[in-house]
Amino acid sequence: MVFAFRRIAAALALSTVLGVSAAGAVQLNLHNGGDVTSLDPQRLSGDWENRVSGDIFEGLMTEDAKAEPVPGQAESYTLSDDQLVYTFKLREDASWSDGEPVTADDFVFAFRRLLDPANAAEYAYLQYAIKNAEKINKGEITDPEQLGVRAIDDRTLEITLEQPTPYFLGSLTHYTAYPLPQHVLEEKGGDWVQIDNIVTNGPYRPIEWIPGSHVLTEKNPEWYDSESLAIDGVKFFTLEDNAAALRRYRAGEFDIITQFPTDQYEWLEENLPGEAHVAPFAGLYYYVLNSSKPPFDDAKVRQALSMAVYREVIGPDILGTGELPAYGWVPPGMANYDGPDVKVDWSELPYPEKLEQAKALLAEAGYGPDKPLDVTLRYNTDDNHKRVAVAIAAMWKPLGVNVELLNTEVKVHYADLRQGDFEVARAGWLADYNDPDNFLNLLKSGVEMNYGRWVNPDYDKLLTEAAATTDMAARADLLKQAETLAMAETAAIPIYFYASRSVVSPKISGYEDNAFDIHRTRWLTKAE
């Protein structure tokens, strides 16, 4: 079957044109939160980095204003009858910012680099649906030509999958699927991402990057639809202090802030009506326990800590923005996952009863008033993370658990989690594509994002079987079995399902709340 794409981007009314003076340019000033660690799309891990990368690069597919997959560098594709082979036809006007054409070989080069185990790309596993991707990434196959990605000609790319994958087009919007300028990497090597060298293929191109401060972009005149862009460039500000971000927004320094202190929600509603955007989206806030270290290798200890978390008060009272309590791992409403949501079997117990059972579990594990459990709880710098950590430490206190709080900046925090340097730590996951396995893979053996090193062969087997199952109902059943198993063993502690929390100036139009909290600049307009 053939799917031809019409041009999606309707021309936006331009307030400026290419070549205007800097004084006349329309710049979006965006509070971006954490510090961007790289401009290389295969070296990223955070939503703050995705905001930058998705503006300066574009995959075969990209996101529309509602974060739904739409054509990017591809103008059409065909899918074989067995649903295993996609053949993409690239746009004739797809170009890099240096004027060189984007070719199918640039995609082949990028996918091979992503999956090369020598490059240790954290999110390589997101593209394991591609034939031989996992085996190549794990070193079981050393010939990169066996990867199911090949160039038929300059404008034709063929991708073969391991099995039919219902979410595959959505996964192609992710930065792991962006092309790379092979001609630049071969010349510059690791220095290709330096500002003087970098070449990109998205609506914008970076022109300044000061770590710890900001990334600045401008229109990419070589992008095929650059004349539709109403915003000339973006300044992505690094700032992890959400209270300071809100002050700077009120002073007119920021057009959009991507987080705000939840205790300011009521004030925002009263004083800046319509500017605070709070909406449910596909994300999970959770605590990970280091299962490779005693006593967190004991499922009784993990379950006791989970049972003592009074989830029902966190969203409405501690945060004040109504996040839903999480007793399962997969957020409600994910595609390809019909049926009742998975929850732990004790989710409906009254909280006092949960607390008593938690005390009993800890006692069975050897902890109590005479032998308190000492826990270091880590979180990355953020007023809201601190608020949750303080509350949960208080919830654990009646169990005889002594909690030491430790916070670090976000890139240090996640580096320590990847190295296993923690006992209990805050983590979060925002969906990369609309399918439950994007969340369930976080608990699979060998996945770098399985920070707690929880291992269960039966769980891994269920995910493997699900990946090879073409019957969608049977696949969903296998995935639900896996989720049930992980929650029964308290592989990690789900706390709440996210709500996006941003503040958007009335000057900005085109900003649409969506389940993935992705808002590409190409769809936005700023009135002066």
Coordinates of C-alpha atoms in Angstrom, one line a residue:
M1 CA 0.0 0.0 0.0
V2 CA 1.2 3.5 -0.8
F3 CA 0.8 6.6 1.4
A4 CA 1.5 9.9 -0.3
F5 CA 2.0 12.9 1.9
R6 CA 0.8 16.3 1.0
R7 CA 2.7 19.2 2.4
I8 CA 1.6 19.5 6.0
A9 CA 2.9 22.9 7.0
A10 CA 0.4 25.6 5.9
A11 CA 2.1 28.9 5.3
L12 CA 2.0 31.0 8.4
A13 CA 1.7 34.8 8.2
L14 CA 5.2 36.1 8.4
S15 CA 6.1 39.0 10.6
T16 CA 9.6 39.0 9.2
V17 CA 11.4 37.7 6.1
L18 CA 14.9 36.3 5.7
G19 CA 17.5 38.9 5.7
V20 CA 15.9 41.3 8.2
S21 CA 18.1 43.1 10.7
A22 CA 18.7 41.5 14.1
A23 CA 16.7 44.3 15.6
G24 CA 13.6 43.3 13.6
A25 CA 13.9 39.6 14.2
V26 CA 11.2 37.7 16.2
Q27 CA 13.0 35.7 18.8
L28 CA 11.3 33.2 21.1
N29 CA 12.8 33.2 24.6
L30 CA 12.2 29.8 26.2
H31 CA 13.0 28.6 29.7
N32 CA 14.4 25.2 29.0
G33 CA 15.3 23.9 32.4
G34 CA 18.3 21.6 32.4
D35 CA 21.7 22.2 30.7
V36 CA 22.0 20.8 27.2
T37 CA 24.9 18.3 27.2
S38 CA 25.3 18.0 23.5
L39 CA 23.9 18.9 20.1
D40 CA 24.5 15.4 18.8
P41 CA 21.1 13.8 18.7
Q42 CA 22.6 10.4 19.6
R43 CA 24.1 11.8 22.8
L44 CA 20.9 13.1 24.4
S45 CA 18.6 11.9 27.1
G46 CA 16.3 14.7 28.4
D47 CA 13.2 16.5 27.3
W48 CA 15.1 19.8 27.6
E49 CA 17.6 18.5 25.0
N50 CA 14.8 17.2 22.8
R51 CA 13.3 20.7 22.6
V52 CA 16.5 21.9 21.0
S53 CA 17.3 18.8 18.9
G54 CA 13.8 18.7 17.4
D55 CA 14.1 22.3 16.2
I56 CA 17.4 21.8 14.5
F57 CA 17.1 18.3 13.1
E58 CA 14.3 16.5 11.3
G59 CA 13.7 12.8 10.8
L60 CA 11.7 10.9 8.2
M61 CA 8.8 11.7 10.3
T62 CA 8.3 14.7 12.6
E63 CA 5.6 16.0 15.0
D64 CA 2.7 18.3 14.3
A65 CA 1.4 20.8 16.8
K66 CA -0.5 18.0 18.6
A67 CA 2.7 15.8 18.6
E68 CA 1.2 13.4 16.1
P69 CA 3.6 11.9 13.5
V70 CA 3.6 13.8 10.2
P71 CA 6.0 13.7 7.3
G72 CA 9.3 15.3 7.7
Q73 CA 12.2 14.4 5.4
A74 CA 10.0 11.7 3.7
E75 CA 7.4 12.7 1.2
S76 CA 5.9 9.2 0.9
Y77 CA 6.4 5.6 1.9
T78 CA 5.2 2.1 0.9
L79 CA 4.7 -0.8 3.4
S80 CA 5.0 -4.4 2.2
D81 CA 2.0 -6.7 2.6
D82 CA 3.7 -8.5 5.5
Q83 CA 4.2 -5.1 7.2
L84 CA 7.9 -5.7 7.6
V85 CA 9.5 -3.5 4.9
Y86 CA 9.0 0.3 4.7
T87 CA 10.3 2.1 1.7
F88 CA 10.6 5.9 2.1
K89 CA 10.9 8.4 -0.7
L90 CA 12.9 11.5 0.5
R91 CA 11.8 15.0 -0.4
E92 CA 13.6 16.4 -3.5
D93 CA 14.3 19.6 -1.6
A94 CA 15.6 18.0 1.6
S95 CA 18.9 19.8 2.4
W96 CA 21.5 20.2 5.1
S97 CA 22.1 23.8 6.4
D98 CA 25.3 23.9 4.3
G99 CA 23.3 23.4 1.1
E100 CA 24.3 19.7 0.6
P101 CA 21.4 17.4 -0.1
V102 CA 20.1 15.0 2.6
T103 CA 20.4 11.5 1.1
A104 CA 19.3 8.1 2.1
D105 CA 22.9 7.3 2.9
D106 CA 22.8 9.9 5.6
F107 CA 20.1 7.9 7.3
V108 CA 21.9 4.6 6.8
F109 CA 25.1 6.2 8.3
A110 CA 23.1 7.6 11.3
F111 CA 21.4 4.3 12.2
R112 CA 24.6 2.4 11.9
R113 CA 26.4 4.9 14.1
L114 CA 23.5 4.8 16.7
L115 CA 23.7 1.0 17.0
D116 CA 27.4 0.6 16.9
P117 CA 28.2 -0.6 20.4
A118 CA 31.4 1.4 20.4
N119 CA 29.4 4.6 20.5
A120 CA 27.4 3.5 23.5
A121 CA 24.3 5.5 22.6
E122 CA 22.0 5.4 25.6
Y123 CA 18.7 5.2 23.6
A124 CA 19.8 2.9 20.9
Y125 CA 17.3 0.3 22.1
L126 CA 14.4 2.5 21.0
Q127 CA 15.2 1.4 17.4
Y128 CA 15.4 -2.3 18.2
A129 CA 12.3 -2.9 16.0
I130 CA 14.7 -2.6 13.0
K131 CA 16.0 -6.0 11.8
N132 CA 19.3 -7.0 13.5
A133 CA 19.4 -3.7 15.4
E134 CA 19.6 -5.4 18.9
K135 CA 22.1 -8.0 17.8
I136 CA 24.4 -5.4 16.3
N137 CA 24.1 -3.1 19.4
K138 CA 24.9 -6.0 21.7
G139 CA 27.9 -7.1 19.6
E140 CA 26.3 -10.3 18.5
I141 CA 26.6 -9.2 14.8
T142 CA 29.6 -7.2 13.8
D143 CA 28.8 -6.6 10.2
P144 CA 26.9 -3.2 10.0
E145 CA 25.6 -4.1 6.6
Q146 CA 23.3 -6.6 8.1
L147 CA 21.3 -3.9 9.7
G148 CA 17.8 -3.6 8.1
V149 CA 18.4 -0.1 6.8
R150 CA 19.7 0.4 3.2
A151 CA 19.8 3.1 0.6
I152 CA 18.2 2.0 -2.7
D153 CA 19.3 5.3 -4.3
D154 CA 19.9 8.9 -3.0
R155 CA 16.2 9.5 -2.4
T156 CA 15.0 6.0 -1.5
L157 CA 15.5 4.4 1.9
E158 CA 14.4 0.9 2.8
I159 CA 13.9 -0.2 6.4
T160 CA 13.2 -3.8 7.3
L161 CA 11.8 -4.7 10.7
E162 CA 12.1 -7.7 12.9
Q163 CA 8.3 -8.0 13.1
P164 CA 5.3 -5.8 12.4
T165 CA 5.6 -2.8 14.7
P166 CA 2.5 -0.7 15.1
Y167 CA 4.3 2.3 16.6
F168 CA 7.2 2.4 14.2
L169 CA 6.3 5.6 12.4
G170 CA 6.0 7.3 15.8
S171 CA 9.4 6.1 16.8
L172 CA 10.9 7.7 13.7
T173 CA 10.0 11.2 15.2
H174 CA 12.5 10.5 18.0
Y175 CA 16.0 11.9 17.9
T176 CA 17.5 8.5 17.7
A177 CA 16.1 8.4 14.1
Y178 CA 17.5 11.7 12.9
P179 CA 19.9 11.6 10.0
L180 CA 23.5 12.8 10.4
P181 CA 25.5 14.8 7.9
Q182 CA 28.0 12.0 6.9
H183 CA 30.1 14.4 4.9
V184 CA 30.7 16.6 8.0
L185 CA 31.3 13.8 10.5
E186 CA 33.9 12.1 8.2
E187 CA 35.8 15.4 8.0
K188 CA 35.4 16.8 11.6
G189 CA 35.0 13.6 13.7
G190 CA 33.8 14.3 17.2
D191 CA 34.1 18.0 16.7
W192 CA 31.3 18.1 14.2
V193 CA 28.9 19.4 16.9
Q194 CA 30.9 22.5 17.6
I195 CA 29.1 25.6 16.6
D196 CA 31.6 26.4 13.8
N197 CA 31.2 23.0 12.3
I198 CA 27.6 21.7 13.0
V199 CA 25.3 21.2 10.0
T200 CA 21.6 20.4 10.6
N201 CA 18.5 19.7 8.5
G202 CA 15.7 21.1 10.6
P203 CA 13.7 24.3 10.5
Y204 CA 16.4 26.0 12.6
R205 CA 20.2 25.9 12.9
P206 CA 22.2 26.6 16.1
I207 CA 24.5 29.7 16.0
E208 CA 25.6 29.9 19.6
W209 CA 25.9 27.4 22.4
I210 CA 27.2 28.4 25.8
P211 CA 27.0 25.4 28.2
G212 CA 25.3 26.4 31.5
S213 CA 23.7 29.4 29.8
H214 CA 21.8 28.9 26.5
V215 CA 21.5 27.6 23.0
L216 CA 20.6 30.2 20.3
T217 CA 19.2 29.3 17.0
E218 CA 18.1 31.0 13.8
K219 CA 16.1 30.0 10.7
N220 CA 17.7 27.5 8.5
P221 CA 17.4 29.0 5.0
E222 CA 18.0 25.6 3.4
W223 CA 15.0 24.0 5.1
Y224 CA 12.3 23.2 2.6
D225 CA 9.6 25.3 4.2
S226 CA 11.6 28.1 5.8
E227 CA 9.3 30.8 4.4
S228 CA 6.5 29.5 6.6
L229 CA 8.4 30.1 9.9
A230 CA 6.9 33.0 11.8
I231 CA 9.7 32.9 14.5
D232 CA 13.2 33.7 13.4
G233 CA 15.0 32.0 16.2
V234 CA 14.9 30.6 19.7
K235 CA 17.0 31.3 22.8
F236 CA 16.8 28.1 25.0
F237 CA 17.8 29.3 28.5
T238 CA 19.3 26.9 31.0
L239 CA 17.7 27.5 34.4
E240 CA 16.7 24.7 36.9
D241 CA 15.3 27.1 39.4
N242 CA 11.6 27.2 38.5
A243 CA 10.7 30.0 40.9
A244 CA 13.4 32.2 39.3
A245 CA 12.0 31.2 35.9
L246 CA 8.5 32.4 36.9
R247 CA 9.9 35.7 38.1
R248 CA 11.7 36.2 34.8
Y249 CA 8.6 35.3 32.9
R250 CA 6.6 37.9 34.8
A251 CA 9.4 40.4 34.1
G252 CA 8.9 39.7 30.4
E253 CA 12.3 37.9 29.9
F254 CA 10.7 34.6 28.9
D255 CA 7.9 33.9 26.5
I256 CA 7.4 30.3 27.7
I257 CA 8.5 28.5 30.8
T258 CA 8.4 24.8 30.7
Q259 CA 7.9 24.2 34.5
F260 CA 6.6 26.3 37.4
P261 CA 6.5 25.8 41.1
T262 CA 3.2 23.9 41.8
D263 CA 2.5 26.1 44.8
Q264 CA 2.1 29.0 42.4
Y265 CA -0.7 27.4 40.4
E266 CA -3.5 29.1 42.2
W267 CA -1.8 32.4 42.0
L268 CA -1.3 32.0 38.2
E269 CA -4.9 31.0 37.7
E270 CA -6.1 34.1 39.6
N271 CA -3.5 36.7 38.3
L272 CA -2.6 35.4 34.8
P273 CA -5.7 33.5 33.7
G274 CA -5.2 31.3 30.7
E275 CA -1.4 31.5 30.8
A276 CA -0.7 28.4 33.0
H277 CA -1.1 25.2 31.0
V278 CA -1.6 22.1 33.1
A279 CA -2.6 19.0 31.1
P280 CA -2.2 15.2 31.4
F281 CA 0.4 13.7 29.3
A282 CA 2.1 10.4 28.7
G283 CA 4.7 10.4 31.5
L284 CA 5.6 8.6 34.7
Y285 CA 7.2 10.1 37.9
Y286 CA 8.8 7.3 39.9
Y287 CA 11.4 6.4 42.4
V288 CA 14.0 3.8 41.4
L289 CA 15.6 1.5 44.0
N290 CA 19.1 0.0 43.5
S291 CA 18.2 -3.7 43.4
S292 CA 21.9 -4.6 43.0
K293 CA 22.6 -3.4 46.6
P294 CA 21.3 -4.6 50.0
P295 CA 18.7 -4.1 51.4
F296 CA 17.0 -3.0 48.2
D297 CA 17.6 -6.4 46.6
D298 CA 14.9 -7.6 49.0
A299 CA 11.4 -7.3 47.4
K300 CA 9.9 -6.9 50.9
V301 CA 11.9 -3.7 51.5
R302 CA 10.9 -2.4 48.1
Q303 CA 7.2 -3.1 48.6
A304 CA 7.2 -1.6 52.1
L305 CA 8.6 1.7 50.8
S306 CA 6.1 1.7 48.0
M307 CA 3.1 0.9 50.2
A308 CA 4.0 3.8 52.5
V309 CA 3.8 6.4 49.7
Y310 CA 0.5 8.2 50.1
R311 CA 0.0 8.9 46.5
E312 CA -3.5 10.3 46.7
V313 CA -2.2 13.5 48.5
I314 CA 0.8 14.2 46.2
G315 CA -1.1 15.5 43.1
P316 CA -3.8 17.6 44.7
D317 CA -2.1 18.6 48.0
I318 CA 1.7 18.5 47.8
L319 CA 1.9 19.6 44.2
G320 CA -1.4 21.2 43.9
T321 CA -1.8 20.5 40.2
G322 CA -3.8 17.3 40.4
E323 CA -1.4 14.6 39.1
L324 CA -3.0 11.1 39.1
P325 CA -1.6 8.6 41.6
A326 CA 0.3 5.8 39.9
Y327 CA -0.1 2.2 41.1
G328 CA 1.0 0.7 37.8
W329 CA 3.8 1.5 35.3
V330 CA 2.1 2.3 32.0
P331 CA 0.2 5.6 31.9
P332 CA -3.6 5.4 31.1
G333 CA -4.6 5.8 27.5
M334 CA -1.5 4.5 25.8
A335 CA -2.2 3.0 22.3
N336 CA -2.2 -0.7 21.7
Y337 CA -3.1 -1.4 25.3
D338 CA -6.8 -1.9 25.6
G339 CA -8.4 -3.2 28.8
P340 CA -8.2 -2.3 32.4
D341 CA -5.1 -0.5 33.7
V342 CA -2.6 -2.7 35.6
K343 CA -2.4 -1.9 39.3
V344 CA -0.7 -3.5 42.4
D345 CA -3.2 -5.7 44.3
W346 CA -3.0 -3.5 47.4
S347 CA -3.9 -0.2 45.6
E348 CA -7.4 0.0 47.0
L349 CA -6.5 -0.5 50.6
P350 CA -7.1 2.4 53.0
Y351 CA -3.8 4.2 53.6
P352 CA -3.6 3.3 57.4
E353 CA -3.8 -0.4 56.4
K354 CA -1.1 0.1 53.8
L355 CA 1.1 1.6 56.4
E356 CA 0.6 -1.2 58.9
Q357 CA 1.4 -3.8 56.2
A358 CA 4.5 -1.8 55.2
K359 CA 5.7 -1.9 58.8
A360 CA 5.1 -5.7 58.9
L361 CA 7.1 -6.2 55.7
L362 CA 10.0 -4.2 57.0
A363 CA 10.0 -6.2 60.2
E364 CA 10.1 -9.4 58.2
A365 CA 13.1 -8.0 56.4
G366 CA 14.8 -7.3 59.7
Y367 CA 14.1 -3.6 60.2
G368 CA 12.1 -1.8 62.9
P369 CA 12.5 0.6 65.8
D370 CA 15.6 -1.1 67.1
K371 CA 17.1 -1.4 63.7
P372 CA 16.1 1.6 61.5
L373 CA 16.6 1.5 57.8
D374 CA 18.8 4.4 56.7
V375 CA 18.1 5.6 53.1
T376 CA 19.8 8.2 51.0
L377 CA 17.1 9.7 48.6
R378 CA 18.5 11.5 45.6
Y379 CA 16.7 14.0 43.4
N380 CA 17.7 16.5 40.8
T381 CA 17.5 20.2 41.6
D382 CA 13.9 21.3 41.3
D383 CA 11.5 22.8 43.8
N384 CA 8.8 20.3 42.9
H385 CA 11.2 17.3 43.2
K386 CA 12.2 18.6 46.6
R387 CA 8.6 19.1 47.7
V388 CA 7.8 15.4 46.8
A389 CA 11.0 14.1 48.4
V390 CA 10.4 15.9 51.7
A391 CA 6.8 14.6 51.7
I392 CA 7.8 11.0 51.0
A393 CA 10.6 11.1 53.6
A394 CA 7.9 12.1 56.1
M395 CA 5.7 9.2 54.9
W396 CA 8.5 6.7 55.5
K397 CA 9.3 8.0 58.9
P398 CA 6.6 6.0 60.7
L399 CA 8.2 2.8 59.3
G400 CA 11.4 3.6 61.2
V401 CA 13.1 4.8 58.0
N402 CA 15.7 7.5 58.3
V403 CA 16.0 9.5 55.1
E404 CA 18.9 11.7 54.0
L405 CA 18.0 13.9 51.1
L406 CA 20.6 14.6 48.4
N407 CA 20.1 16.8 45.4
T408 CA 22.3 17.6 42.4
E409 CA 21.9 19.3 39.0
V410 CA 20.1 17.2 36.5
K411 CA 23.0 16.0 34.4
V412 CA 25.0 14.9 37.4
H413 CA 21.9 13.2 38.9
Y414 CA 21.3 11.0 35.8
A415 CA 25.0 10.3 35.3
D416 CA 25.0 8.9 38.9
L417 CA 21.9 6.8 38.2
R418 CA 23.4 5.3 35.1
Q419 CA 26.5 4.4 37.1
G420 CA 24.5 2.8 39.9
D421 CA 25.7 5.4 42.4
F422 CA 22.6 5.7 44.5
E423 CA 20.2 3.9 46.9
V424 CA 16.8 5.4 46.1
A425 CA 16.4 8.1 43.5
R426 CA 13.8 10.2 41.7
A427 CA 13.4 9.5 38.0
G428 CA 10.9 10.3 35.3
W429 CA 10.0 9.1 31.8
L430 CA 8.1 10.9 29.1
A431 CA 6.8 8.7 26.2
D432 CA 9.0 8.7 23.1
Y433 CA 6.2 7.0 21.1
N434 CA 2.6 5.9 21.8
D435 CA 3.0 2.3 22.9
P436 CA 3.3 0.6 26.3
D437 CA 6.6 -1.1 25.6
N438 CA 8.3 2.3 25.6
F439 CA 7.7 2.3 29.4
L440 CA 8.0 -1.4 30.0
N441 CA 11.4 -1.6 28.4
L442 CA 12.7 0.6 31.2
L443 CA 12.6 -2.4 33.5
K444 CA 14.2 -4.9 31.0
S445 CA 17.6 -6.5 31.7
G446 CA 20.5 -4.8 29.9
V447 CA 18.6 -1.5 29.1
E448 CA 20.7 1.4 30.4
M449 CA 17.6 3.2 31.6
N450 CA 16.9 0.3 34.0
Y451 CA 18.8 2.3 36.6
G452 CA 17.9 0.0 39.5
R453 CA 19.3 -3.1 37.8
W454 CA 16.2 -5.1 38.6
V455 CA 16.4 -8.4 36.8
N456 CA 13.7 -11.0 36.1
P457 CA 14.1 -13.5 33.2
D458 CA 10.3 -14.1 33.1
Y459 CA 9.7 -10.4 32.6
D460 CA 12.3 -10.2 29.8
K461 CA 10.8 -13.3 28.2
L462 CA 7.3 -11.8 28.2
L463 CA 8.6 -8.6 26.5
T464 CA 10.4 -10.7 23.9
E465 CA 7.3 -12.7 23.2
A466 CA 5.2 -9.6 22.9
A467 CA 7.7 -8.1 20.4
A468 CA 7.3 -11.1 18.2
T469 CA 3.5 -11.2 18.4
T470 CA 1.5 -9.8 15.5
D471 CA -1.9 -10.4 17.1
M472 CA -2.5 -7.0 18.9
A473 CA -4.8 -8.4 21.6
A474 CA -2.4 -11.2 22.4
R475 CA 0.5 -8.7 22.4
A476 CA -1.3 -6.5 24.9
D477 CA -2.0 -9.5 27.1
L478 CA 1.7 -10.4 27.2
L479 CA 2.6 -6.8 28.0
K480 CA 0.1 -6.6 30.8
Q481 CA 1.4 -9.9 32.3
A482 CA 4.9 -8.3 32.3
E483 CA 3.6 -5.1 33.9
T484 CA 1.8 -7.1 36.6
L485 CA 4.9 -9.1 37.4
A486 CA 7.1 -6.0 37.7
M487 CA 4.6 -4.3 40.0
A488 CA 4.2 -7.4 42.1
E489 CA 8.0 -7.4 42.7
T490 CA 8.2 -3.6 43.1
A491 CA 10.8 -3.3 40.4
A492 CA 10.5 0.4 41.0
I493 CA 8.0 2.7 42.8
P494 CA 5.6 4.5 40.5
I495 CA 4.3 7.7 42.2
Y496 CA 2.2 9.7 39.8
F497 CA 1.4 10.1 36.2
Y498 CA 2.6 13.4 34.9
A499 CA 0.8 16.6 34.1
S500 CA 2.6 19.0 31.9
R501 CA 3.1 22.4 33.6
S502 CA 4.1 25.3 31.5
V503 CA 3.3 29.0 31.3
V504 CA 2.8 30.6 27.9
S505 CA 2.6 34.3 27.1
P506 CA -0.5 35.6 25.4
K507 CA 1.9 36.8 22.7
I508 CA 2.3 33.2 21.6
S509 CA -0.2 31.4 19.4
G510 CA -0.1 27.9 18.0
Y511 CA 0.8 26.3 21.3
E512 CA -1.4 23.2 21.8
D513 CA -1.4 21.1 24.9
N514 CA -0.8 17.5 23.9
A515 CA -0.1 14.1 25.5
F516 CA 3.6 14.3 24.7
D517 CA 4.3 17.9 25.8
I518 CA 6.1 18.5 22.5
H519 CA 5.7 22.0 21.0
R520 CA 8.0 22.5 18.0
T521 CA 8.8 26.2 17.2
R522 CA 7.8 25.8 13.5
W523 CA 4.1 25.8 14.6
L524 CA 4.3 28.8 16.8
T525 CA 3.8 32.6 16.2
K526 CA 4.8 35.4 18.4
A527 CA 3.1 38.8 18.3
E528 CA 5.1 41.9 19.1

